[in-house]
Amino acid sequence: MPTMADVARHAGVSVATVSHVLNNTRPVLPHTRQAVLDAIDELGYTPNTLARSLVTSRTRSIGLAVSAIRNPYFTEILQGVEAAALEEGYSLLLADPHDDPAHERKVAQLLHERRVDGMIVAPSADPGGLLAYLIRHRVPAVLLDRTVDAPADGVPRFDQVCAENAEPMAQLVTHLADLGHRRIALVAGLPGLSTTAERITGYRQGLAAAGLPYDEALLAHGDSESAGAGRATTALLSLATPPTALVTGNNVMTLGALHALRAHGLTVPDDIALCCFDDFAWADLFSPRLTAVAQPGRDIGARAVRVLLERLAAPDRPARTVRLPCTFVHRTSCGCGTDRQSKPSEKGTAP
């Protein structure tokens, strides 16, 4: 097996220069760097990452803790994280905290014990234990998809990367109101999640913008899963005056809502209009095709990696929250009859 010394001899440089090329510890002239890279390729040299980590105190690995990995949205995020990490020369350690506060804290500890350079975490609805561990052990971390409020002193502790939630949800509601609906219901996610709270805020903003009153009876929690959404939809349909339009808070709950509507013998959009937050690959294969808000999952994952690497390079810089814009995907389940061109739901912010 070729060694670093073999690479140095082949490239006509010192072992120290090879080390600088591999670890980016000092600028190397472009032609010299290329000679080293060519020698590595020709000899088939594989760096000893364990030995390198002992010297640099870095393992060039990132821990990713994301629940509901089977959710297509989180699958897209995972793809974005993996591609960006690989491009930067980092490996990925993946764990599923199962949205359980106690388990996510254990997951963070296990990833930390494996000496990852930093973590990307989608926090649960009660992330106190997780956040305390990350702070106590000074683990560089980026919160993904779901955000946490700043502490009492108003100074954020963590970088956060997520999608806009309120404005895109408001757009779905106002779109349905523009079509003449006056009883628009929301199947919301798990209480305690920032995404749930922000989408409820957007729902209420959309109603207000359309001049419609907020009726708490038209908001039911589906707890971010299919079975819960089915129960919530059934409860909404059982109201004395049921809704004429339904908005679901994520793609998994959309499936549960559709099952419930079918069980009640209702068709979309003839009997009830339907819009959903979260687009997914087969949304345009349903009949009717689903009008949805599409989140930029891959971009969120890739941005989280870049923000984490920026944190590793500058550990003391102020924390920031990056929000990426969503896209309104106009199909036919809202009752319009024909598809229209998709468009960004808002400009978004990415400080």
PDB file of N, CA and C in Angstrom, residues 62-96:
ATOM      1  N   ILE A  62     -19.401  14.459   9.867  1.00  0.00           N
ATOM      2  CA  ILE A  62     -20.540  15.235  10.352  1.00  0.00           C
ATOM      3  C   ILE A  62     -21.607  14.267  10.835  1.00  0.00           C
ATOM      4  N   GLY A  63     -22.161  14.532  11.995  1.00  0.00           N
ATOM      5  CA  GLY A  63     -23.275  13.743  12.495  1.00  0.00           C
ATOM      6  C   GLY A  63     -24.588  14.371  12.080  1.00  0.00           C
ATOM      7  N   LEU A  64     -25.500  13.565  11.542  1.00  0.00           N
ATOM      8  CA  LEU A  64     -26.827  14.040  11.136  1.00  0.00           C
ATOM      9  C   LEU A  64     -27.881  13.283  11.927  1.00  0.00           C
ATOM     10  N   ALA A  65     -28.650  13.994  12.740  1.00  0.00           N
ATOM     11  CA  ALA A  65     -29.712  13.393  13.541  1.00  0.00           C
ATOM     12  C   ALA A  65     -31.044  13.928  13.052  1.00  0.00           C
ATOM     13  N   VAL A  66     -31.763  13.100  12.300  1.00  0.00           N
ATOM     14  CA  VAL A  66     -33.027  13.499  11.688  1.00  0.00           C
ATOM     15  C   VAL A  66     -34.054  12.410  11.921  1.00  0.00           C
ATOM     16  N   SER A  67     -35.208  12.774  12.470  1.00  0.00           N
ATOM     17  CA  SER A  67     -36.284  11.810  12.667  1.00  0.00           C
ATOM     18  C   SER A  67     -37.080  11.633  11.380  1.00  0.00           C
ATOM     19  N   ALA A  68     -37.904  10.607  11.365  1.00  0.00           N
ATOM     20  CA  ALA A  68     -38.801  10.347  10.228  1.00  0.00           C
ATOM     21  C   ALA A  68     -38.029  10.274   8.915  1.00  0.00           C
ATOM     22  N   ILE A  69     -36.942   9.504   8.926  1.00  0.00           N
ATOM     23  CA  ILE A  69     -36.110   9.388   7.726  1.00  0.00           C
ATOM     24  C   ILE A  69     -36.915   8.855   6.542  1.00  0.00           C
ATOM     25  N   ARG A  70     -37.987   8.100   6.828  1.00  0.00           N
ATOM     26  CA  ARG A  70     -38.812   7.567   5.741  1.00  0.00           C
ATOM     27  C   ARG A  70     -39.683   8.635   5.097  1.00  0.00           C
ATOM     28  N   ASN A  71     -39.797   9.810   5.721  1.00  0.00           N
ATOM     29  CA  ASN A  71     -40.546  10.913   5.147  1.00  0.00           C
ATOM     30  C   ASN A  71     -39.807  11.419   3.904  1.00  0.00           C
ATOM     31  N   PRO A  72     -40.484  11.516   2.755  1.00  0.00           N
ATOM     32  CA  PRO A  72     -39.788  11.955   1.536  1.00  0.00           C
ATOM     33  C   PRO A  72     -39.112  13.306   1.686  1.00  0.00           C
ATOM     34  N   TYR A  73     -39.685  14.204   2.488  1.00  0.00           N
ATOM     35  CA  TYR A  73     -39.084  15.518   2.692  1.00  0.00           C
ATOM     36  C   TYR A  73     -37.725  15.381   3.363  1.00  0.00           C
ATOM     37  N   PHE A  74     -37.638  14.574   4.419  1.00  0.00           N
ATOM     38  CA  PHE A  74     -36.364  14.407   5.099  1.00  0.00           C
ATOM     39  C   PHE A  74     -35.383  13.606   4.249  1.00  0.00           C
ATOM     40  N   THR A  75     -35.905  12.761   3.373  1.00  0.00           N
ATOM     41  CA  THR A  75     -35.022  12.054   2.447  1.00  0.00           C
ATOM     42  C   THR A  75     -34.327  13.047   1.523  1.00  0.00           C
ATOM     43  N   GLU A  76     -35.065  14.048   1.059  1.00  0.00           N
ATOM     44  CA  GLU A  76     -34.451  15.077   0.217  1.00  0.00           C
ATOM     45  C   GLU A  76     -33.404  15.866   0.994  1.00  0.00           C
ATOM     46  N   ILE A  77     -33.711  16.192   2.244  1.00  0.00           N
ATOM     47  CA  ILE A  77     -32.730  16.889   3.074  1.00  0.00           C
ATOM     48  C   ILE A  77     -31.468  16.051   3.229  1.00  0.00           C
ATOM     49  N   LEU A  78     -31.646  14.766   3.495  1.00  0.00           N
ATOM     50  CA  LEU A  78     -30.509  13.862   3.635  1.00  0.00           C
ATOM     51  C   LEU A  78     -29.658  13.858   2.377  1.00  0.00           C
ATOM     52  N   GLN A  79     -30.295  13.835   1.220  1.00  0.00           N
ATOM     53  CA  GLN A  79     -29.545  13.845  -0.036  1.00  0.00           C
ATOM     54  C   GLN A  79     -28.740  15.133  -0.182  1.00  0.00           C
ATOM     55  N   GLY A  80     -29.340  16.248   0.234  1.00  0.00           N
ATOM     56  CA  GLY A  80     -28.632  17.523   0.164  1.00  0.00           C
ATOM     57  C   GLY A  80     -27.446  17.571   1.109  1.00  0.00           C
ATOM     58  N   VAL A  81     -27.638  17.063   2.337  1.00  0.00           N
ATOM     59  CA  VAL A  81     -26.544  17.030   3.307  1.00  0.00           C
ATOM     60  C   VAL A  81     -25.420  16.137   2.802  1.00  0.00           C
ATOM     61  N   GLU A  82     -25.765  14.966   2.335  1.00  0.00           N
ATOM     62  CA  GLU A  82     -24.750  14.003   1.904  1.00  0.00           C
ATOM     63  C   GLU A  82     -23.933  14.538   0.734  1.00  0.00           C
ATOM     64  N   ALA A  83     -24.618  15.124  -0.259  1.00  0.00           N
ATOM     65  CA  ALA A  83     -23.904  15.630  -1.431  1.00  0.00           C
ATOM     66  C   ALA A  83     -22.966  16.773  -1.059  1.00  0.00           C
ATOM     67  N   ALA A  84     -23.441  17.688  -0.221  1.00  0.00           N
ATOM     68  CA  ALA A  84     -22.603  18.822   0.169  1.00  0.00           C
ATOM     69  C   ALA A  84     -21.436  18.376   1.038  1.00  0.00           C
ATOM     70  N   ALA A  85     -21.683  17.429   1.938  1.00  0.00           N
ATOM     71  CA  ALA A  85     -20.603  16.930   2.796  1.00  0.00           C
ATOM     72  C   ALA A  85     -19.526  16.237   1.960  1.00  0.00           C
ATOM     73  N   LEU A  86     -19.961  15.400   1.012  1.00  0.00           N
ATOM     74  CA  LEU A  86     -19.013  14.693   0.155  1.00  0.00           C
ATOM     75  C   LEU A  86     -18.190  15.671  -0.667  1.00  0.00           C
ATOM     76  N   GLU A  87     -18.837  16.703  -1.167  1.00  0.00           N
ATOM     77  CA  GLU A  87     -18.131  17.703  -1.970  1.00  0.00           C
ATOM     78  C   GLU A  87     -17.040  18.390  -1.159  1.00  0.00           C
ATOM     79  N   GLU A  88     -17.268  18.543   0.144  1.00  0.00           N
ATOM     80  CA  GLU A  88     -16.295  19.195   1.017  1.00  0.00           C
ATOM     81  C   GLU A  88     -15.322  18.208   1.661  1.00  0.00           C
ATOM     82  N   GLY A  89     -15.430  16.928   1.294  1.00  0.00           N
ATOM     83  CA  GLY A  89     -14.515  15.933   1.820  1.00  0.00           C
ATOM     84  C   GLY A  89     -14.880  15.412   3.196  1.00  0.00           C
ATOM     85  N   TYR A  90     -16.160  15.484   3.552  1.00  0.00           N
ATOM     86  CA  TYR A  90     -16.620  15.005   4.853  1.00  0.00           C
ATOM     87  C   TYR A  90     -17.466  13.746   4.688  1.00  0.00           C
ATOM     88  N   SER A  91     -17.340  12.854   5.650  1.00  0.00           N
ATOM     89  CA  SER A  91     -18.223  11.689   5.711  1.00  0.00           C
ATOM     90  C   SER A  91     -19.404  12.015   6.617  1.00  0.00           C
ATOM     91  N   LEU A  92     -20.432  11.174   6.550  1.00  0.00           N
ATOM     92  CA  LEU A  92     -21.682  11.444   7.254  1.00  0.00           C
ATOM     93  C   LEU A  92     -22.046  10.264   8.137  1.00  0.00           C
ATOM     94  N   LEU A  93     -22.340  10.556   9.410  1.00  0.00           N
ATOM     95  CA  LEU A  93     -22.869   9.552  10.331  1.00  0.00           C
ATOM     96  C   LEU A  93     -24.324   9.897  10.586  1.00  0.00           C
ATOM     97  N   LEU A  94     -25.228   8.961  10.309  1.00  0.00           N
ATOM     98  CA  LEU A  94     -26.669   9.222  10.339  1.00  0.00           C
ATOM     99  C   LEU A  94     -27.321   8.504  11.512  1.00  0.00           C
ATOM    100  N   ALA A  95     -28.230   9.214  12.211  1.00  0.00           N
ATOM    101  CA  ALA A  95     -28.971   8.613  13.315  1.00  0.00           C
ATOM    102  C   ALA A  95     -30.398   9.153  13.299  1.00  0.00           C
ATOM    103  N   ASP A  96     -31.336   8.332  13.791  1.00  0.00           N
ATOM    104  CA  ASP A  96     -32.744   8.725  13.849  1.00  0.00           C
ATOM    105  C   ASP A  96     -33.156   8.871  15.307  1.00  0.00           C
TER     106      ASP A  96
END
